[in-house]
Amino acid sequence: MTTITNINRLGCALAGAAAALLLWLALPLSAKAADYDTTLSRLDELQTLAESYIAEQNNGADPMLLTLSYTRGGGYNDSIWQLTAGAKDSDFESYVRDRDESLGELVGMGSITLGNGDTVDFGHLLASINLVYNGVPITGSWGGDCMELACAYQGQASDAEGYASLMSASFNLPDDGSNSYFGSDDLRADLDSVNIGAELSADTRLADAIRSYYDGMTEYDRAYRFIANTFGTVNTGDKAFRERVYTTLAGDTGMQLLLYTEGMWTLEGGWQVATDSEPALRGAAYVFADYLSGAVNGEKVTGASELDGLATMAQSALAEALGALGDNEAASAALEAGQQAPAGGTSSAVGGALDEATQSLRTNFDARIFQLVLLIIGAGALLGLIVSLIGFVRENQR
């Protein structure tokens, strides 16, 4: 087992939980329960500042990427996100802070209530749009949540059908502290991020695009557009649709990077899903596929003629990311696997974003050191929390 995989296995729950806890505690109340219209107004102001900043710097940056990356916080800014979505611009953060401190409430947001009464994890939505726009449409949205669902249930069933049966009981539940590992707020954010992100360009007003998208949105419309964007033309009532969802997830290079860092992808026997993880991951994909099929009443979905699923990061970019993570053996295996696989095209819905994602990987970012720092911070945060709780209990016992 590689060093980076061991670090991720050891630190996944610790650093992730601690970072999320610290982020939530640090956020002002207005960011935890933000108003929809206020949020969109702030988002529009942020994009205007991004355009002004780029004009002053004369660096030719993309204001959409600058806007979206600014909003990422906590787990949405770890090493994998920085490698695939790009590093945040600290100078731009200072620029925004000097002009309107309230825009900091857009960073790492939680769930908000939309105009139709639905709730959506807005921080997750914006972070996932960032990846979709950057040509990595599955990893930060539905694929990542399917992986987390598989992690939660791994070892509790013997095959994919068994896992799917277990997982369906905790899928698409309200995010109210219940036993939902893939809650409704996350689910809506996953689908919406793909639908919104696929339509964006550098000149789009992000707040307007979001407002327009949610105006009159129904569950059927959301699912139909997502299926068309992700899978092209497909019959959702066919049993083969389940397999299509799973093979799309497992065949995505961004997901391969994420799964490998979580110990669910292996070099043993080839570049592939680890044997002990495959049934749970497939079961999670089945549950997601069943939801999509039900949401569109098992209908045949027709995608645009030129669209056969959104683009993903190039195989060479995957290899570069693994190299940046310090695992040259995995990088070589991924590159070799890509050379053996059939060549794929780039979706016109994403356009040049794939090149942006590839370029973002060509940095001097040392992910190994970054992850070790996260692990140390996470451990320290949990220790501090425990000490604080002990002090609180003692104080109340006096």
Coordinates of C-alpha atoms in Angstrom, one line a residue:
M1 CA 0.0 0.0 0.0
T2 CA 1.4 3.4 -0.9
T3 CA 2.3 6.1 1.6
I4 CA -0.3 8.5 0.2
T5 CA -3.1 5.9 0.4
N6 CA -2.2 5.1 4.0
I7 CA -2.2 8.8 4.9
N8 CA -5.7 9.2 3.4
R9 CA -7.1 6.1 5.1
L10 CA -5.8 7.3 8.5
G11 CA -6.7 10.9 8.1
C12 CA -9.9 10.8 6.1
A13 CA -12.4 10.8 9.0
L14 CA -10.1 12.7 11.4
A15 CA -9.1 15.6 9.2
G16 CA -12.4 15.8 7.3
A17 CA -14.5 15.8 10.4
A18 CA -12.3 18.3 12.2
A19 CA -12.1 20.7 9.3
A20 CA -15.8 20.6 8.8
L21 CA -16.4 21.2 12.5
L22 CA -14.0 24.1 12.6
L23 CA -15.5 25.6 9.4
W24 CA -19.1 25.4 10.8
L25 CA -18.1 26.9 14.2
A26 CA -16.2 29.7 12.5
L27 CA -19.0 30.7 10.1
P28 CA -21.4 33.5 11.2
L29 CA -25.0 32.6 11.8
S30 CA -26.1 34.4 8.5
A31 CA -23.8 32.0 6.5
K32 CA -25.2 28.9 8.2
A33 CA -28.8 29.8 7.4
A34 CA -28.4 32.2 4.4
D35 CA -31.2 33.9 2.6
Y36 CA -31.5 32.9 -1.1
D37 CA -31.9 36.3 -2.6
T38 CA -29.2 37.8 -0.4
T39 CA -26.9 35.0 -1.4
L40 CA -27.4 35.5 -5.1
S41 CA -26.9 39.3 -4.7
R42 CA -23.6 38.7 -2.9
L43 CA -22.6 36.1 -5.6
D44 CA -23.2 38.7 -8.3
E45 CA -21.2 41.3 -6.4
L46 CA -18.3 38.8 -6.0
Q47 CA -18.3 38.1 -9.8
T48 CA -18.2 41.8 -10.4
L49 CA -15.2 42.1 -8.1
A50 CA -13.5 39.2 -9.9
E51 CA -13.9 41.0 -13.2
S52 CA -12.5 44.2 -11.7
Y53 CA -9.6 42.4 -10.2
I54 CA -8.7 40.7 -13.4
A55 CA -8.9 44.0 -15.3
E56 CA -6.5 45.6 -12.8
Q57 CA -4.1 42.7 -12.8
N58 CA -4.4 42.3 -16.6
N59 CA -3.7 38.6 -16.2
G60 CA -6.3 37.2 -18.6
A61 CA -7.8 35.0 -15.8
D62 CA -11.3 33.5 -16.1
P63 CA -13.7 35.5 -13.8
M64 CA -16.0 32.5 -13.5
L65 CA -13.3 30.3 -12.1
L66 CA -12.1 33.0 -9.8
T67 CA -15.6 33.5 -8.5
L68 CA -16.3 29.8 -7.9
S69 CA -12.9 29.0 -6.4
Y70 CA -13.3 31.9 -3.9
T71 CA -16.5 30.2 -2.4
R72 CA -14.7 26.8 -1.7
G73 CA -13.9 26.2 2.0
G74 CA -13.2 23.3 4.3
G75 CA -13.1 19.9 2.6
Y76 CA -13.8 21.6 -0.8
N77 CA -10.3 23.1 -0.7
D78 CA -8.2 20.0 0.2
S79 CA -5.4 18.6 -2.0
I80 CA -7.7 16.8 -4.5
W81 CA -9.9 19.8 -5.0
Q82 CA -6.9 22.0 -5.5
L83 CA -5.4 19.6 -8.0
T84 CA -8.6 19.4 -10.0
A85 CA -10.5 22.6 -9.4
G86 CA -7.4 24.8 -9.0
A87 CA -5.9 26.6 -6.1
K88 CA -7.6 29.6 -4.6
D89 CA -6.1 33.1 -5.3
S90 CA -5.1 34.6 -2.0
D91 CA -4.5 38.0 -3.5
F92 CA -8.1 38.0 -4.8
E93 CA -9.3 37.0 -1.3
S94 CA -7.6 40.0 0.1
Y95 CA -9.0 42.2 -2.6
V96 CA -12.5 41.0 -1.8
R97 CA -12.0 41.3 2.0
D98 CA -10.9 45.0 1.6
R99 CA -14.0 45.9 -0.4
D100 CA -16.8 43.9 1.3
E101 CA -16.2 41.6 4.2
S102 CA -19.7 40.3 4.0
L103 CA -18.8 38.4 0.9
G104 CA -16.8 36.1 3.1
E105 CA -20.1 34.5 4.1
L106 CA -20.2 32.9 0.6
V107 CA -17.3 30.6 1.6
G108 CA -18.2 27.1 2.7
M109 CA -21.9 27.8 2.9
G110 CA -24.5 25.2 4.2
S111 CA -28.0 24.5 3.0
I112 CA -30.3 27.3 1.9
T113 CA -34.0 27.4 1.0
L114 CA -34.8 28.0 -2.6
G115 CA -37.8 30.0 -3.9
N116 CA -39.8 26.8 -4.4
G117 CA -39.3 25.7 -0.9
D118 CA -36.7 23.0 -1.7
T119 CA -33.4 23.1 0.2
V120 CA -30.0 22.6 -1.4
D121 CA -26.4 22.5 0.0
F122 CA -25.3 25.7 -1.6
G123 CA -21.6 25.3 -0.6
H124 CA -21.6 21.9 -2.2
L125 CA -23.4 23.2 -5.2
L126 CA -20.9 26.0 -5.9
A127 CA -17.9 23.8 -5.3
S128 CA -19.3 21.1 -7.6
I129 CA -20.1 23.7 -10.3
N130 CA -16.4 24.7 -10.0
L131 CA -15.3 21.2 -10.9
V132 CA -18.0 20.8 -13.7
Y133 CA -17.0 24.0 -15.3
N134 CA -13.3 22.9 -15.0
G135 CA -14.0 19.7 -16.9
V136 CA -14.3 17.3 -14.0
P137 CA -18.1 16.7 -13.8
I138 CA -18.5 13.6 -11.7
T139 CA -15.9 13.6 -8.9
G140 CA -17.2 16.6 -6.9
S141 CA -20.8 15.8 -7.4
W142 CA -22.7 12.5 -7.7
G143 CA -19.6 10.3 -8.0
G144 CA -18.1 11.6 -4.8
D145 CA -21.3 11.1 -2.9
C146 CA -21.7 7.6 -4.3
M147 CA -18.2 6.8 -3.0
E148 CA -19.1 8.1 0.4
L149 CA -22.2 6.0 0.5
A150 CA -20.1 3.0 -0.5
C151 CA -17.6 3.8 2.3
A152 CA -20.4 4.0 4.9
Y153 CA -21.8 0.5 4.0
Q154 CA -18.7 -1.4 2.9
G155 CA -18.5 -4.8 4.5
Q156 CA -22.3 -5.0 5.3
A157 CA -23.3 -7.1 2.2
S158 CA -21.9 -9.6 -0.2
D159 CA -23.0 -8.3 -3.6
A160 CA -24.2 -5.1 -5.3
E161 CA -27.9 -6.0 -5.0
G162 CA -27.5 -6.5 -1.3
Y163 CA -25.8 -3.2 -0.9
A164 CA -28.4 -1.4 -3.0
S165 CA -31.1 -2.8 -0.8
L166 CA -29.4 -1.6 2.4
M167 CA -28.4 1.8 1.0
S168 CA -31.9 2.7 -0.3
A169 CA -33.1 3.1 3.3
S170 CA -30.7 6.0 3.9
F171 CA -30.7 7.6 0.5
N172 CA -32.3 10.9 -0.4
L173 CA -33.5 11.7 3.1
P174 CA -33.8 15.2 4.5
D175 CA -30.5 16.5 5.9
D176 CA -31.9 16.9 9.3
G177 CA -29.5 14.8 11.3
S178 CA -31.2 11.5 10.3
N179 CA -29.3 8.5 9.1
S180 CA -28.9 9.7 5.6
Y181 CA -25.5 9.2 4.0
F182 CA -26.6 10.7 0.7
G183 CA -29.2 13.3 1.7
S184 CA -31.6 15.2 -0.4
D185 CA -29.8 18.5 -0.1
D186 CA -26.6 16.9 -1.5
L187 CA -28.5 15.0 -4.1
R188 CA -30.1 18.2 -5.5
A189 CA -26.7 19.9 -5.4
D190 CA -25.2 17.0 -7.3
L191 CA -27.7 17.2 -10.1
D192 CA -28.0 20.9 -10.2
S193 CA -24.2 21.5 -10.3
V194 CA -24.0 19.4 -13.5
N195 CA -27.0 21.1 -15.1
I196 CA -25.9 24.6 -14.3
G197 CA -22.2 24.1 -14.8
A198 CA -22.7 22.6 -18.3
E199 CA -24.3 25.9 -19.4
L200 CA -21.7 28.3 -18.1
S201 CA -19.1 30.3 -19.9
A202 CA -16.6 33.0 -18.8
D203 CA -19.2 35.7 -19.7
T204 CA -22.2 34.2 -17.9
R205 CA -23.6 36.0 -14.9
L206 CA -23.5 33.1 -12.4
A207 CA -26.2 34.5 -10.1
D208 CA -28.5 35.0 -13.0
A209 CA -27.9 31.5 -14.3
I210 CA -28.7 30.0 -10.9
R211 CA -31.8 32.1 -10.5
S212 CA -33.1 31.2 -14.0
Y213 CA -32.3 27.5 -13.4
Y214 CA -34.3 27.3 -10.2
D215 CA -37.3 29.3 -11.5
G216 CA -40.1 26.7 -11.8
M217 CA -37.7 23.7 -11.5
T218 CA -39.3 20.4 -10.8
E219 CA -37.8 17.1 -9.7
Y220 CA -38.6 15.6 -13.2
D221 CA -37.0 18.5 -15.1
R222 CA -33.9 18.4 -12.9
A223 CA -33.4 14.6 -13.3
Y224 CA -34.1 14.7 -17.1
R225 CA -31.6 17.4 -17.8
F226 CA -29.0 15.7 -15.6
I227 CA -29.4 12.4 -17.4
A228 CA -29.2 14.1 -20.8
N229 CA -26.1 16.0 -19.8
T230 CA -24.3 13.1 -18.2
F231 CA -25.3 10.1 -20.2
G232 CA -26.7 11.5 -23.5
T233 CA -29.6 9.5 -25.0
V234 CA -30.5 6.6 -22.8
N235 CA -33.5 4.5 -21.8
T236 CA -33.8 4.8 -18.1
G237 CA -36.4 2.0 -17.9
D238 CA -33.9 -0.5 -19.2
K239 CA -32.0 -2.7 -16.7
A240 CA -28.8 -1.8 -18.5
F241 CA -29.2 1.8 -17.2
R242 CA -27.9 0.7 -13.8
E243 CA -24.7 -0.6 -15.4
R244 CA -24.4 2.5 -17.5
V245 CA -24.3 4.6 -14.4
Y246 CA -21.8 2.4 -12.7
T247 CA -19.4 2.2 -15.7
T248 CA -19.6 5.9 -16.2
L249 CA -18.6 6.5 -12.6
A250 CA -15.8 3.9 -12.6
G251 CA -14.6 5.0 -16.0
D252 CA -14.2 8.6 -15.1
T253 CA -10.6 9.6 -14.6
G254 CA -11.5 12.2 -11.9
M255 CA -13.2 9.4 -9.9
Q256 CA -10.3 7.1 -10.4
L257 CA -8.0 9.7 -8.8
L258 CA -10.4 10.2 -5.9
L259 CA -11.0 6.4 -5.4
Y260 CA -7.3 5.7 -5.5
T261 CA -6.5 8.3 -2.7
E262 CA -9.3 6.7 -0.6
G263 CA -7.9 3.2 -1.0
M264 CA -10.8 2.0 -3.2
W265 CA -8.8 1.8 -6.4
T266 CA -5.8 -0.5 -6.9
L267 CA -2.8 -1.4 -9.0
E268 CA -3.2 -5.1 -8.2
G269 CA -4.2 -6.9 -11.3
G270 CA -4.3 -3.7 -13.3
W271 CA -5.6 -0.1 -12.9
Q272 CA -9.1 -0.9 -11.5
V273 CA -11.6 -0.7 -8.6
A274 CA -10.3 -2.7 -5.6
T275 CA -12.0 -6.0 -5.3
D276 CA -13.3 -5.4 -1.8
S277 CA -14.8 -2.0 -2.7
E278 CA -16.4 -2.9 -6.0
P279 CA -19.7 -4.4 -4.7
A280 CA -20.4 -1.5 -2.4
L281 CA -19.5 1.1 -5.1
R282 CA -21.6 -0.7 -7.7
G283 CA -24.5 -0.9 -5.2
A284 CA -24.3 2.9 -4.6
A285 CA -24.4 3.5 -8.3
Y286 CA -27.5 1.2 -8.6
V287 CA -29.3 3.2 -5.9
F288 CA -28.5 6.5 -7.7
A289 CA -29.6 5.0 -11.0
D290 CA -32.9 3.8 -9.6
Y291 CA -33.6 7.2 -8.2
L292 CA -32.9 8.8 -11.6
S293 CA -35.1 6.3 -13.4
G294 CA -38.0 6.8 -11.0
A295 CA -37.7 10.6 -11.2
V296 CA -38.3 10.5 -15.0
N297 CA -40.8 7.6 -14.8
G298 CA -38.5 5.2 -16.6
E299 CA -38.7 7.2 -19.8
K300 CA -36.2 7.3 -22.6
V301 CA -34.1 10.5 -22.2
T302 CA -32.8 12.2 -25.3
G303 CA -29.6 14.2 -25.1
A304 CA -28.3 16.7 -27.7
S305 CA -27.0 15.0 -30.8
E306 CA -23.5 16.2 -30.3
L307 CA -23.5 15.3 -26.6
D308 CA -22.4 11.9 -25.3
G309 CA -21.9 12.7 -21.6
L310 CA -19.8 15.6 -20.1
A311 CA -16.0 15.6 -20.6
T312 CA -13.6 14.5 -18.0
M313 CA -10.0 15.3 -17.3
A314 CA -7.5 13.8 -19.7
Q315 CA -5.7 10.5 -18.8
S316 CA -2.4 12.5 -18.9
A317 CA -3.9 14.9 -16.4
L318 CA -4.8 12.0 -14.1
A319 CA -1.2 10.7 -14.4
E320 CA 0.1 14.2 -13.5
A321 CA -2.1 14.4 -10.5
L322 CA -1.0 11.1 -9.2
G323 CA 2.6 12.2 -9.8
A324 CA 1.9 15.4 -7.8
L325 CA 0.6 13.2 -5.0
G326 CA 4.0 11.4 -5.0
D327 CA 2.9 8.1 -6.5
N328 CA 4.8 7.6 -9.7
E329 CA 3.9 3.9 -9.9
A330 CA 0.2 4.7 -9.9
A331 CA 0.8 7.5 -12.4
S332 CA 2.5 5.1 -14.8
A333 CA -0.3 2.5 -14.4
A334 CA -3.0 5.1 -15.0
L335 CA -1.2 6.4 -18.1
E336 CA -0.8 2.9 -19.5
A337 CA -4.4 2.1 -18.8
G338 CA -5.4 5.2 -20.8
Q339 CA -3.3 4.2 -23.7
Q340 CA -5.1 0.9 -23.9
A341 CA -8.6 2.4 -23.6
P342 CA -10.6 3.6 -26.6
A343 CA -10.1 7.3 -27.3
G344 CA -13.0 9.6 -26.1
G345 CA -14.1 13.0 -27.2
T346 CA -14.6 16.3 -25.4
S347 CA -18.1 17.5 -24.7
S348 CA -19.1 20.8 -26.4
A349 CA -21.0 21.6 -23.2
V350 CA -17.7 22.0 -21.3
G351 CA -15.6 23.4 -24.1
G352 CA -12.1 24.5 -23.1
A353 CA -12.6 23.8 -19.4
L354 CA -10.8 20.5 -19.8
D355 CA -7.6 22.3 -20.8
E356 CA -8.0 24.5 -17.7
A357 CA -8.2 21.4 -15.5
T358 CA -5.2 19.9 -17.0
Q359 CA -3.2 23.1 -16.7
S360 CA -4.1 23.4 -13.0
L361 CA -2.4 20.1 -12.3
R362 CA 0.9 21.4 -13.7
T363 CA 1.9 23.3 -10.5
N364 CA 4.5 22.8 -7.8
F365 CA 1.8 22.1 -5.2
D366 CA 3.1 19.5 -2.8
A367 CA 0.0 17.5 -1.9
R368 CA 1.8 15.1 0.4
I369 CA 2.9 17.9 2.8
F370 CA -0.5 19.5 2.4
Q371 CA -2.3 16.3 3.5
L372 CA 0.0 15.8 6.5
V373 CA -0.7 19.3 7.6
L374 CA -4.4 18.7 7.3
L375 CA -4.0 15.6 9.4
I376 CA -2.1 17.4 12.1
I377 CA -4.6 20.3 12.1
G378 CA -7.5 17.8 12.3
A379 CA -5.9 16.0 15.3
G380 CA -5.2 19.3 17.0
A381 CA -8.8 20.5 16.4
L382 CA -10.3 17.3 17.9
L383 CA -8.0 17.5 20.9
G384 CA -8.9 21.1 21.4
L385 CA -12.6 20.2 21.2
I386 CA -12.3 17.4 23.7
V387 CA -10.4 19.7 26.2
S388 CA -13.1 22.4 25.8
L389 CA -15.9 19.9 26.4
I390 CA -14.2 18.6 29.5
G391 CA -13.8 22.2 30.8
F392 CA -17.4 22.9 30.0
V393 CA -18.6 19.8 31.9
R394 CA -16.4 20.6 34.9
E395 CA -17.7 24.2 35.0
N396 CA -21.3 23.0 35.0
Q397 CA -20.6 20.5 37.8
R398 CA -19.5 23.1 40.2

